[in-house]
Every structure is written in structure tokens, then in C-alpha cells.
Short mmCIF file of C-alpha atoms in Angstrom, two decimals:
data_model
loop_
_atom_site.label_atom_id
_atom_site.label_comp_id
_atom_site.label_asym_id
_atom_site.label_seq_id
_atom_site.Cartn_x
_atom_site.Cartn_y
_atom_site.Cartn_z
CA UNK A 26 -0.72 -37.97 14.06
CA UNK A 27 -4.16 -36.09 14.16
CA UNK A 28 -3.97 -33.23 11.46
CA UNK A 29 -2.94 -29.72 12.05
CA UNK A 30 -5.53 -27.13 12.68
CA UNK A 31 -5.05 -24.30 10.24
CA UNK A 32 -6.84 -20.80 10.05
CA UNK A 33 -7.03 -19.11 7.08
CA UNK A 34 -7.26 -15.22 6.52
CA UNK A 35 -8.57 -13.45 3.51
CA UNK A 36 -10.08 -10.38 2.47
CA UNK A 37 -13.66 -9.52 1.68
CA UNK A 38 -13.08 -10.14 -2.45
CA UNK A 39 -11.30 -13.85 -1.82
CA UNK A 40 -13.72 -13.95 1.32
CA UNK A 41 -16.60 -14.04 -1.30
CA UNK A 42 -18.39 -11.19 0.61
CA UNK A 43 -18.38 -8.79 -2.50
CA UNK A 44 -15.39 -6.08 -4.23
CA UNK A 45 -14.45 -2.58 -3.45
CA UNK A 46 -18.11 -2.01 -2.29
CA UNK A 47 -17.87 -4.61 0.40
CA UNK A 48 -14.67 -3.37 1.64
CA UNK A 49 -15.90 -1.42 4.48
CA UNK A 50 -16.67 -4.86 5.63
CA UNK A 51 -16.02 -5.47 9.55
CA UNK A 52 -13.99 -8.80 10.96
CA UNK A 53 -15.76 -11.88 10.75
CA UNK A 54 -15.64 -15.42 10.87
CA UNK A 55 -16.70 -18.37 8.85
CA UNK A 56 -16.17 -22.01 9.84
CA UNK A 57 -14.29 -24.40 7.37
CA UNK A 58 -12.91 -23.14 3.74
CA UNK A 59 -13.96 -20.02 1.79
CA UNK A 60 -12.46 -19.69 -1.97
CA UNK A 61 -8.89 -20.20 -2.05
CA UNK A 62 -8.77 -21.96 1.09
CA UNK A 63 -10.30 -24.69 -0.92
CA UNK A 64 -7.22 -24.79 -3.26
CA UNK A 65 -4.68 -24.64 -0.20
CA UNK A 66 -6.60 -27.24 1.91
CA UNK A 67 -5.82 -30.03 -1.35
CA UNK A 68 -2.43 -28.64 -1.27
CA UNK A 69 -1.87 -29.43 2.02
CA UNK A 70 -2.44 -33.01 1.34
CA UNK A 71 -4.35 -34.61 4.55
CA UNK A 72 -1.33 -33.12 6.83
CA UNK A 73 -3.75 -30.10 7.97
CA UNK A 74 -6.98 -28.90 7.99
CA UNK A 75 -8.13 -25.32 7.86
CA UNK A 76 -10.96 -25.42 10.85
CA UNK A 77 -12.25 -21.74 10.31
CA UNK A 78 -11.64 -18.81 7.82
CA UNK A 79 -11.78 -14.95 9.37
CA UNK A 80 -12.39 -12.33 6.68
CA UNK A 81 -12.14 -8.75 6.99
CA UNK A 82 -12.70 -5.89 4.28
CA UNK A 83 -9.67 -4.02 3.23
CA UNK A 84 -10.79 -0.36 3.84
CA UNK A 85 -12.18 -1.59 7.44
CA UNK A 86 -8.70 -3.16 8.07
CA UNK A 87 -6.68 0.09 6.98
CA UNK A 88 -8.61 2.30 8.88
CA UNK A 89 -9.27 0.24 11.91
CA UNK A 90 -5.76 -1.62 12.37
CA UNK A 91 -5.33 -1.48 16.27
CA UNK A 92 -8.96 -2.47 16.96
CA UNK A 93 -9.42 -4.93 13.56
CA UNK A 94 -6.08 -6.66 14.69
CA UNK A 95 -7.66 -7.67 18.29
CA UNK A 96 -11.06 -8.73 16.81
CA UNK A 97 -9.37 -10.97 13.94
CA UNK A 98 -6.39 -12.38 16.70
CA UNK A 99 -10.03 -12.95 19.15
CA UNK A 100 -11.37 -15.14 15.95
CA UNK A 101 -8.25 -16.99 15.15
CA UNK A 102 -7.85 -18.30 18.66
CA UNK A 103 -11.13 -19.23 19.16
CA UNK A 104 -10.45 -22.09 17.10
CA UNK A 105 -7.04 -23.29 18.79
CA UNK A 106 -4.66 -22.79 15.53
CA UNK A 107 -1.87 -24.65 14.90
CA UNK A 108 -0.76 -22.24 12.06
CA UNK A 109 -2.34 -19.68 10.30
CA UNK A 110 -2.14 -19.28 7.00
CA UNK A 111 -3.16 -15.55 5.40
CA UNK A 112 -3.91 -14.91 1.62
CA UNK A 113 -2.53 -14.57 -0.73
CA UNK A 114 -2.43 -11.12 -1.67
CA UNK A 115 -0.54 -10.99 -5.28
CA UNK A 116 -0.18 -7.00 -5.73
CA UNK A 117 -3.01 -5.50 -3.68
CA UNK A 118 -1.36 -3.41 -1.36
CA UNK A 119 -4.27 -2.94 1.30
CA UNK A 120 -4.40 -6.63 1.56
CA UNK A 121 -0.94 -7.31 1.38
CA UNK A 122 -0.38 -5.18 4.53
CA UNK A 123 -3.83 -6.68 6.52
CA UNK A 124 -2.11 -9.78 5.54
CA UNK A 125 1.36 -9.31 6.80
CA UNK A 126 0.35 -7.64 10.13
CA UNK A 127 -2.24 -10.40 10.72
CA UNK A 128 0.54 -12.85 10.29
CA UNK A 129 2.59 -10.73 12.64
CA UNK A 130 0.21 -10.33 15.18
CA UNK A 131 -0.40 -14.48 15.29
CA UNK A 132 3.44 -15.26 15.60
CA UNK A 133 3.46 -12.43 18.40
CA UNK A 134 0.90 -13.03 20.08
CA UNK A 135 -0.81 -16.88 19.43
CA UNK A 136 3.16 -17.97 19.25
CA UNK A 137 2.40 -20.36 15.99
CA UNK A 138 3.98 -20.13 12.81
CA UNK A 139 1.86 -17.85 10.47
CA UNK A 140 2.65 -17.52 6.79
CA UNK A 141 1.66 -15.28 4.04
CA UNK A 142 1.86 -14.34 0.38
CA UNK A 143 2.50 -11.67 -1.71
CA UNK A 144 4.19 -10.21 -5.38
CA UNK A 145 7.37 -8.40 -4.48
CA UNK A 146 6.47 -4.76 -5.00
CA UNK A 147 3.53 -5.01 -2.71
CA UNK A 148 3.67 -2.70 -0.24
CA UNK A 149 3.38 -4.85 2.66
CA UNK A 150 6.40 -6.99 1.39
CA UNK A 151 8.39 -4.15 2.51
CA UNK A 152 6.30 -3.87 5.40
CA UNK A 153 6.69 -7.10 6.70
CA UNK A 154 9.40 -9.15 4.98
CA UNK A 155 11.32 -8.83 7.99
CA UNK A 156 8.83 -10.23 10.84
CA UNK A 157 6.88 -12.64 8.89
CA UNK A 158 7.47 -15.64 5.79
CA UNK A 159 6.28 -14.13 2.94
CA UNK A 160 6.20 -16.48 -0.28
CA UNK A 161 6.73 -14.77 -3.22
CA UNK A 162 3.82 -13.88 -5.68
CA UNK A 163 3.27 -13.66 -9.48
CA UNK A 164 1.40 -10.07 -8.78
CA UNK A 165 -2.33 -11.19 -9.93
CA UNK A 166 -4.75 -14.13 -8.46
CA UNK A 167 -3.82 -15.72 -11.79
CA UNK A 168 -0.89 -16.83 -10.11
CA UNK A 169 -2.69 -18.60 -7.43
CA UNK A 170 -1.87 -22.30 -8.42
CA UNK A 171 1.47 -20.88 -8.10
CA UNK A 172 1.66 -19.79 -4.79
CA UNK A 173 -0.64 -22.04 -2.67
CA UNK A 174 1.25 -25.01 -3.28
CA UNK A 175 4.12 -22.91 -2.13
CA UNK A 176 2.41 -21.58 0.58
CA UNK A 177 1.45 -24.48 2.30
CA UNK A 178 4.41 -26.61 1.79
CA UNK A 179 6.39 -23.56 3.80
CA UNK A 180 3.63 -23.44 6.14
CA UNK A 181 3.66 -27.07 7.01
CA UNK A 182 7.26 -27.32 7.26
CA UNK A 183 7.42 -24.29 9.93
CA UNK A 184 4.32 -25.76 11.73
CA UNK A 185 6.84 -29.34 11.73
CA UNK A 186 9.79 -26.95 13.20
CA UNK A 187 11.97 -28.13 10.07
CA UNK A 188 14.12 -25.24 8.91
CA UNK A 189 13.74 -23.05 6.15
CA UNK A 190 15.59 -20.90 3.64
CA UNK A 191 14.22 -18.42 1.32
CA UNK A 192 16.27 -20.26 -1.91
CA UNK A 193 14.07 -23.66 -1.46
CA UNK A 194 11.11 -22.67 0.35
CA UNK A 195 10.26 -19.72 -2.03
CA UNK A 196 9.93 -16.72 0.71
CA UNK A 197 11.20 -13.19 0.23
CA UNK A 198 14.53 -13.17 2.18
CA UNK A 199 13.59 -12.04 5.60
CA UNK A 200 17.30 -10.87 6.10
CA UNK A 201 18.23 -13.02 8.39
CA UNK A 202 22.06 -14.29 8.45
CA UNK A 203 23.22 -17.99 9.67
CA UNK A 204 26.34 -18.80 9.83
CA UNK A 205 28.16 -21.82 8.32
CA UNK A 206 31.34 -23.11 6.65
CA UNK A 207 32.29 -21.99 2.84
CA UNK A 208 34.46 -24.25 0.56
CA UNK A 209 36.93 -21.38 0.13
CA UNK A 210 38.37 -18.35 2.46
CA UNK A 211 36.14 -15.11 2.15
CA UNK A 212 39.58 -13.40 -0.26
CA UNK A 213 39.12 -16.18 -2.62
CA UNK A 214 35.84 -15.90 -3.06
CA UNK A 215 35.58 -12.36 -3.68
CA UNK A 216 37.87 -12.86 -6.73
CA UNK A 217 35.92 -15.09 -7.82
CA UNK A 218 33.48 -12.62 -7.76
CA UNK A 219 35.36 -10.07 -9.17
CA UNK A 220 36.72 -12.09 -12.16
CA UNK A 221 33.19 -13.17 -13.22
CA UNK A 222 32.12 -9.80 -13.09
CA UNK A 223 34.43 -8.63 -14.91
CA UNK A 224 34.49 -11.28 -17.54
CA UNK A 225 30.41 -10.20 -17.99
CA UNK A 226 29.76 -13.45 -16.07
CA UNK A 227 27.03 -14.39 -13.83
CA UNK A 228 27.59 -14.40 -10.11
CA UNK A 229 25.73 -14.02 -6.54
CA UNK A 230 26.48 -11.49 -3.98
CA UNK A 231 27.17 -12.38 -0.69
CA UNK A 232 25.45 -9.07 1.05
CA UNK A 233 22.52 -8.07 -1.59
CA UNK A 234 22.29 -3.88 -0.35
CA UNK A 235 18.25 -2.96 0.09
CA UNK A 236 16.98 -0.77 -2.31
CA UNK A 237 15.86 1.86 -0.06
CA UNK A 238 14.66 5.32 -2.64
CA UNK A 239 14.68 7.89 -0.07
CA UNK A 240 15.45 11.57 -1.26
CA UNK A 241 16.56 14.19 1.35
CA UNK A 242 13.33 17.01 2.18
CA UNK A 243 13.11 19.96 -0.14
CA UNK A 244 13.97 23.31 2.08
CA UNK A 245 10.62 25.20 3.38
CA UNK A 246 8.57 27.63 1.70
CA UNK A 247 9.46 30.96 2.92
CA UNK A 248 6.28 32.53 1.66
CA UNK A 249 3.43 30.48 1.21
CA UNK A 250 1.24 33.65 -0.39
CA UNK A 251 3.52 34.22 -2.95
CA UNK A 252 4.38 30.43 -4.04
CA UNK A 253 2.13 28.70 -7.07
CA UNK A 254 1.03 25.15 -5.79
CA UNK A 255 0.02 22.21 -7.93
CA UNK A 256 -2.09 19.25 -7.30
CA UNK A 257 -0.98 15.97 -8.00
CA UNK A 258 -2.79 12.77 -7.46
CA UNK A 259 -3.11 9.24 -7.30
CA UNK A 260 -6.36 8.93 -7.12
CA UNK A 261 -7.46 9.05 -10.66
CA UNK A 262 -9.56 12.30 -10.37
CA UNK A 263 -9.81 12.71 -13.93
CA UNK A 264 -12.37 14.97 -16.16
CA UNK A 265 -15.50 13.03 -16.62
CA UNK A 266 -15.19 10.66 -19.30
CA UNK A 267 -11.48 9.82 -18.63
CA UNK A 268 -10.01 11.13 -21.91
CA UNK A 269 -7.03 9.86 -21.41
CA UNK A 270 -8.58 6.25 -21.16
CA UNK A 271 -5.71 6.06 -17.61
CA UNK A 272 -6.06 2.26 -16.70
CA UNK A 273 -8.77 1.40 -13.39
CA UNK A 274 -5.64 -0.70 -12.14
CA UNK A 275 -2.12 -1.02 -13.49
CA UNK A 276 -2.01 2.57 -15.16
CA UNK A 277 0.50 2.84 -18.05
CA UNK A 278 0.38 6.70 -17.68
CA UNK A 279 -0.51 9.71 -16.31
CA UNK A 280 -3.05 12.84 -17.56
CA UNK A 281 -2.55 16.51 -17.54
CA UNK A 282 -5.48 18.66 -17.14
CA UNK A 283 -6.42 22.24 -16.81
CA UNK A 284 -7.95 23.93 -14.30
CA UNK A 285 -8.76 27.08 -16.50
CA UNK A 286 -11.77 28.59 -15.28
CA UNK A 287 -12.31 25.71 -12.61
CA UNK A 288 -13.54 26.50 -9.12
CA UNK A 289 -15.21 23.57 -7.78
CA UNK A 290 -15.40 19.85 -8.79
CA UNK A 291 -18.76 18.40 -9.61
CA UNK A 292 -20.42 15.00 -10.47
CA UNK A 293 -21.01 16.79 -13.92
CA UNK A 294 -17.72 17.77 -14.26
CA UNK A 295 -15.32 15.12 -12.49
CA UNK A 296 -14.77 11.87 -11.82
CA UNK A 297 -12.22 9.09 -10.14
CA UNK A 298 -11.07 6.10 -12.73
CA UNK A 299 -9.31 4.12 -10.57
CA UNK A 300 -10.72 0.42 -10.05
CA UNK A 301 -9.13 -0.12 -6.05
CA UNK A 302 -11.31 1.79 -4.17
CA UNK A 303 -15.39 2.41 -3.80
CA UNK A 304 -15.44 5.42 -6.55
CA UNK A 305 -18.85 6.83 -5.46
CA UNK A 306 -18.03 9.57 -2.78
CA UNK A 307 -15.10 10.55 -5.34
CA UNK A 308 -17.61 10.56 -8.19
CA UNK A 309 -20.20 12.62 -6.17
CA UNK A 310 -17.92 15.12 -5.11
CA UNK A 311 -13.96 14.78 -6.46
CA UNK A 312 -13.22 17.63 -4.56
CA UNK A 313 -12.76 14.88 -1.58
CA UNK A 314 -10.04 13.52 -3.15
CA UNK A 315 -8.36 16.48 -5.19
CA UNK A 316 -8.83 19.72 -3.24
CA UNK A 317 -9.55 22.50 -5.65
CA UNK A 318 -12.41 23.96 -4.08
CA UNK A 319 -10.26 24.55 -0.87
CA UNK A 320 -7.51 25.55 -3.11
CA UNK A 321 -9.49 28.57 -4.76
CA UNK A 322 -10.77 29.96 -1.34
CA UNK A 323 -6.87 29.85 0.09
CA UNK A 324 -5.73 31.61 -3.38
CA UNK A 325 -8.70 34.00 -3.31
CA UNK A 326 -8.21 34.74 -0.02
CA UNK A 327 -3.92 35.62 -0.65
CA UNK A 328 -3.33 32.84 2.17
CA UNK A 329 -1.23 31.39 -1.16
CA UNK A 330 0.12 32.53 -4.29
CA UNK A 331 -1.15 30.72 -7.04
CA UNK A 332 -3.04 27.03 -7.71
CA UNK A 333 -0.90 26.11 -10.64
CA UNK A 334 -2.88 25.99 -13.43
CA UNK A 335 -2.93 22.02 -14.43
CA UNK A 336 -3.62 19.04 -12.69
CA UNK A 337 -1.75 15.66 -12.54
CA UNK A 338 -3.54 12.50 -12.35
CA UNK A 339 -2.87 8.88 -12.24
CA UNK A 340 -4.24 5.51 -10.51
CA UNK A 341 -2.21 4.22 -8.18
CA UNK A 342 -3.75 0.48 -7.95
CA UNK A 343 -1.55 -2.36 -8.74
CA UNK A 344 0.61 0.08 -10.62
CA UNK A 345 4.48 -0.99 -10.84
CA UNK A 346 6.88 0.67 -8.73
CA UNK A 347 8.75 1.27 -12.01
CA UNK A 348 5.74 3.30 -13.68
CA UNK A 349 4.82 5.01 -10.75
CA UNK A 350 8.48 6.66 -10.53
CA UNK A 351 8.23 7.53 -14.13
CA UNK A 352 5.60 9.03 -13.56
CA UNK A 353 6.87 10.82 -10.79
CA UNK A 354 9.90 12.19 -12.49
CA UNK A 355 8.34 13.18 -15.73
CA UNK A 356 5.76 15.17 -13.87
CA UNK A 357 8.18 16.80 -11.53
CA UNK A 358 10.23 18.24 -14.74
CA UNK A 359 7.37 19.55 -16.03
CA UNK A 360 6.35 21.56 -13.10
CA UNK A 361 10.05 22.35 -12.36
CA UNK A 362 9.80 23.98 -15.89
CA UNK A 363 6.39 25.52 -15.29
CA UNK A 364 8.00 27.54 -12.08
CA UNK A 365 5.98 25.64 -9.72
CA UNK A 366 7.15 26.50 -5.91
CA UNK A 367 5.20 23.19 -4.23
CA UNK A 368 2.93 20.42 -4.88
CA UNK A 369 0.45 18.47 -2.56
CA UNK A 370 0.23 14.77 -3.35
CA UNK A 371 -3.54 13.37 -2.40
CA UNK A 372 -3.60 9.37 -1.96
CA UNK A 373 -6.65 6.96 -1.83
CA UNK B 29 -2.00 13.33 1.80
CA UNK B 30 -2.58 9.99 2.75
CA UNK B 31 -4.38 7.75 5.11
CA UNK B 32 -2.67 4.65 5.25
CA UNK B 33 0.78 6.45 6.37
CA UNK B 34 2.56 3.98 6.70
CA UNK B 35 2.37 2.86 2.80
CA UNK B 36 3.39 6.83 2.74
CA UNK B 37 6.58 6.45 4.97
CA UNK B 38 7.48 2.75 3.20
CA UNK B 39 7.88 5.22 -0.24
CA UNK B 40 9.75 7.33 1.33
CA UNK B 41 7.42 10.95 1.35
CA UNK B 42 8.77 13.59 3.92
CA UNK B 43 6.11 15.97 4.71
CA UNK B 44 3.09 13.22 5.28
CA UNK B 45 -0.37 14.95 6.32
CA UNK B 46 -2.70 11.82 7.58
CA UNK B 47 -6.39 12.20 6.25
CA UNK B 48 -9.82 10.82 6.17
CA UNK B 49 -10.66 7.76 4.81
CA UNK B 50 -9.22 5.72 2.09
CA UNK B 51 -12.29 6.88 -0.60
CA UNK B 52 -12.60 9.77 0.27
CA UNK B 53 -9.04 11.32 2.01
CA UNK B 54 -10.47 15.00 1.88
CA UNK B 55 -14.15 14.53 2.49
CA UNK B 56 -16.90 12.75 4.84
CA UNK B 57 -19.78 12.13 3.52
CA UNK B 58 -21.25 11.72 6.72
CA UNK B 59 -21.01 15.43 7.39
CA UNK B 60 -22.76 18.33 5.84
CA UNK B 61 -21.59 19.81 2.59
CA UNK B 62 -20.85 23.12 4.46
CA UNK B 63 -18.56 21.01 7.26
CA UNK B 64 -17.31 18.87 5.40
CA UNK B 65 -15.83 21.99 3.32
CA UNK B 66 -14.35 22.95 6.50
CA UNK B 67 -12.68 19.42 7.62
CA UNK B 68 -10.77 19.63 3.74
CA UNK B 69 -9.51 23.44 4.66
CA UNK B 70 -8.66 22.49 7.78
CA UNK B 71 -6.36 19.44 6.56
CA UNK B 72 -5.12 21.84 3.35
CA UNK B 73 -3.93 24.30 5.77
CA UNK B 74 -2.20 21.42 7.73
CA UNK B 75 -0.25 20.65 4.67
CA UNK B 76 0.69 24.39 3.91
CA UNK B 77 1.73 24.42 7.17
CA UNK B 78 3.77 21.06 6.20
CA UNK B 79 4.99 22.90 3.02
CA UNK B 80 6.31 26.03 5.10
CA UNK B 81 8.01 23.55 8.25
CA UNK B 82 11.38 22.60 7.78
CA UNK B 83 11.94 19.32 8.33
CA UNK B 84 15.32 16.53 8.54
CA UNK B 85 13.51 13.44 7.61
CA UNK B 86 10.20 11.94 7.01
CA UNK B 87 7.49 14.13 8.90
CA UNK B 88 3.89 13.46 10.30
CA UNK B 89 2.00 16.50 10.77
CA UNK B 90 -0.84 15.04 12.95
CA UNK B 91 -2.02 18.21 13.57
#
């Protein structure tokens, strides 16, 4: 049997073009192996090949989805596929979701298998856990000799038509239910169950519930020119000189910071510390990402009542789901207490 | 404020105002300093007007 022909997807950092400067970087495509591909073309041990590797930079990707998607579906098929293989993307959430729609996109429209990789709490796990095989991802590329083995043992098998299961083939579970014959009636069972539980023993649910955090909208404001609105960010806009030393990626907290006496953020003044995105319009002019400028004018002008009188800042980039709603909570009780009305949350 | 929205409606926000660009949401460095001034009022008085809607469920204000 002649090998498989395999197409492998990766972003401009893994595509050795360059980091967050580079990310801006349009579709291309490179014949053969780039970086990892090297790793997952031993692991797929003379069963396939990877023919061609198409790269595209995350911020491109993000921005330009529709018309990225067609270019990078133009390149894969150009070199007649037999699966498609796309990152891994550990915790990098602009990846992960290039990577899952890519993968989408192939099974939709190439109709090959396509699989992908990612840690749990990236974004696009959510995303696309449902439409595409997603192998589960220790959440940083030090975890790759973890997941390409994993990756392209899956992958194979799909490309074969052999069937899967997220237990042994080490995917998030894509939700799907088969049916099939139990040792014991569904009553006994759940006693089972129930008896464990309540003996403080182990046991696994038959119908895990998603853990959707949605909270209902907060009423309108009636009157926008009398309420005091805070700014809360994401985007690290921190004073220059990030006092509060808040983490590039993987931020362990949050700062609060005055806007005393503040009208305008400068490249004197302000800066961005997060590490996931090209910092140098935000460190020209952090106004772009936390609107205080703006903010003055509409306050001077009585279009609202009051810019609360702190800030809120933390990186979102590879932070944990966990932090992040720390975060959020601890920050909400504060301006609960400080008789803030509203809050705008800016996101890089 | 976002630009990726759907990572916005995957957390679960309500009132969700697209923006700009990924580095810079509320800016364009492309523009002038005076328009550019003007594209961030225009998308802070899309999110006031967010703030003031009343909405049942998760909420893009394209415009």
C-alpha cells in the first residue's frame, strides 16, 4: 500500500515564520515538513507522509476567517490529501480556533478525515469539539511528545476508517452517543452509582452535563449621563513599568490603577504587558486598547455620568479559565462596592 | 469589546460590541490620530448604546 498523503497546518510561530510580530502573516504554503511536522511524520511510522505544510499567522486568520479559510482549503487540495493533520495548539486560543475550523472546513469540504490538537480550556475546544477530533493537550508545546504520537495514531486510524472512541484514542468527547448492550439493566446500574457515591467511592456518569457558565443580562441603564462607568481589560494596559509585575502570559492576577488626574494615555505614561499579541500599537498609544481618552470627552461632554475612577487590568493569554473567573468576581465586588452603574470590557 | 466574537459568545458575554483588530481593538494605526479618535468614539458610543439596550440573551451590536 503506497503511503498516505498528509497535510499539515500550523501557525506562523510552529510555521518558523517568526512570533507575535509575524502574525499578521497571510496563508501560505511550504512543500514537505516544517517544525513539528518533523516529529509527527516519525510518529507516523512509514504509514503516511506529510506532502506539503500551509501556514497562516494567527491575527491574519482571526481577522480574515471567511477569506483565510478558502485560501488555506485552495492550498490543502492542491496537494490531493488523504488527511490533514492541524497543530497542535496546546493553550493558544487564536490557534486553537484557526486550527479547529481548518479541520472543519477539510472534513466539510475535501471530505477526508482531519484531526487536531489542543489543551482543554482552549477556546476552540469548545468551539469545535463537536465537529472535529480534537486530541487532548498538556496546555504548552512542552507537551508536544505527548500529543503527536497521539495525534497521528488517531489520525491514521480515521484515515484507515477503523472506529474510534474518545477513552482509547485520547480525543475530547465529541458528544456523540452509540448505542450498545450493558452487563446490567439501566435501575441496577444507577444504584450502583448511587451506593458508590454515597459510600465516597469512585464512579463514572453515564450523561457527563456540559459546563456551560452563562449568567442572565444585567437590566439596561436608564440614564447613561448619570451612571459612573469603569474600564476593565484584558489587555494588560498597565502603567508603564508594570508595577504589578502581571505575567506576559498565564497571569496569576490582576492590577488596580487610578485614573486620578488622567486624560489621555501616552507612550510615556502607558503600556500593554501581555506577551500574545504585537504590543507596539498598544505601547504607542494604549488608548487603542483601553478607551480613556474617549471616555473623558463623553464625561466632559455629560453624554455619561462618571469614568469610575480606577482601572482594572489583566492579560488574558494562556490564562486558566479558573483565574480568569477569579478575577472576574473579585473585581466585580469591588466595583459593586465602589457604586459603579456599568463597566466596558476591552479584549485583544 | 472584542474582535474575535465568537471567543466572546463561547464565554458567555451578553452585550458584545465587535471592534478593530486584535492589537489594537479601539485604534488603526493606519488612520490619522484625529480619525482614528473618531473610529474609538464612534465604537464607545456603540457600547453605551449596548449598555442602555435591553437585551434577553447574548447580543451583537454590529452597529
Amino acid at each position: 500500500m503506497s503511503k498516505l498523503r498528509v497535510v499539515h497546518y500550523l501557525n506562523q510561530f510552529f510555521g518558523q515564520i517568526g512570533g507575535e510580530d509575524k502574525a499578521d502573516t497571510a496563508p501560505l504554503k511550504k512543500d514537505g515538513v516544517v517544525g513539528p511536522g518533523m516529529a509527527l511524520n516519525g510518529a507516523f511510522k512509514g504509514e503516511a507522509e506529510i506532502v506539503g505544510t500551509v501556514i497562516c499567522g494567527d491575527s491574519h486568520f482571526a481577522e480574515n476567517m471567511d477569506a483565510d479559510l478558502s485560501q488555506i482549503i485552495g492550498f490543502i487540495k492542491e496537494y490531493k490529501p488523504d488527511l490533514v493533520v492541524a497543530g497542535p495548539a496546546f493553550n493558544a486560543g487564536r490557534y486553537g480556533t484557526a486550527c479547529g475550523a481548518v479541520a472543519e472546513a477539510v472534513q466539510a469540504q475535501l471530505g477526508i478525515p482531519a484531526v487536531t490538537g489542543m489543551y482543554v480550556e482552549n477556546p476552540g475546544t469548545d468551539m469545535y469539539k463537536k465537529a472535529v477530533y480534537i486530541v487532548s493537550t498538556p496546555d504548552s508545546a512542552v507537551g508536544m511528545r505527548d500529543a503527536v504520537p497521539k495525534m497521528a495514531a488517531l489520525a491514521l486510524k480515521l484515515a484507515k476508517n477503523q472506529s474510534v472512541t474518545p477513552e482509547e484514542d485520547h480525543y475530547i468527547s465529541r458528544g456523540i452517543r452509540k448505542n450498545f448492550f450493558a452487563e446490567e439493566i439501566g435501575a441496577r446500574r444507577a444504584v450502583d452509582m448511587l451506593v458508590a457515591k454515597l459510600a465516597g467511592k469512585p464512579f463514572t456518569t453515564e450523561l457527563p452535563m456540559p459546563a456551560f457558565d452563562r449568567v442572565p443580562p444585567n437590566p439596561a441603564i436608564k440614564d447613561i449621563t448619570k451612571a459612573t462607568i469603569a474600564l476593565v481589560t484584558s489587555g494588560g494596559i498597565v502603567p508603564k513599568g508594570n508595577p504589578d509585575h502581571i505575567e506576559s502570559s498565564s497571569a496569576s492576577k490582576y492590577g488596580k490603577y487610578s485614573l486620578a488626574g488622567v486624560t489621555d494615555l501616552t507612550a510615556e505614561t502607558h503600556a500593554t504587558a501581555h506577551g500574545g499579541y504585537d504590543p507596539v500599537y498598544a505601547n504607542e498609544d494604549a488608548d487603542r486598547v483601553l478607551p480613556v481618552d474617549v471616555m473623558r470627552d463623553l464625561e466632559k461632554e455629560g453624554k455619561i455620568g462618571k469614568l469610575h475612577e480606577f482601572w482594572y487590568a489583566t492579560v488574558g493569554n494562556g490564562t486558566a479559565v479558573a483565574s480568569a473567573a477569579k478575577f472576574g468576581r473579585s473585581i466585580a465586588e469591588d466595583l459593586k462596592a465602589a457604586g459603579v452603574h456599568a463597566v466596558i470590557v476591552t479584549s485583544t | 469589546m472584542c474582535t474575535i466574537v465568537p471567543i466572546s459568545k463561547t464565554v458567555g458575554a451578553n452585550r458584545i460590541v465587535p471592534t478593530v483588530a486584535i492589537p489594537h481593538p479601539l485604534g488603526n494605526p493606519a488612520l490619522s490620530r484625529e480619525e482614528e479618535k473618531v473610529l474609538r468614539r464612534k465604537l464607545v458610543e456603540r457600547a453605551l448604546k449596548a449598555l442602555t439596550t435591553e437585551v434577553d440573551g447574548q447580543t451583537v451590536f454590529e452597529q
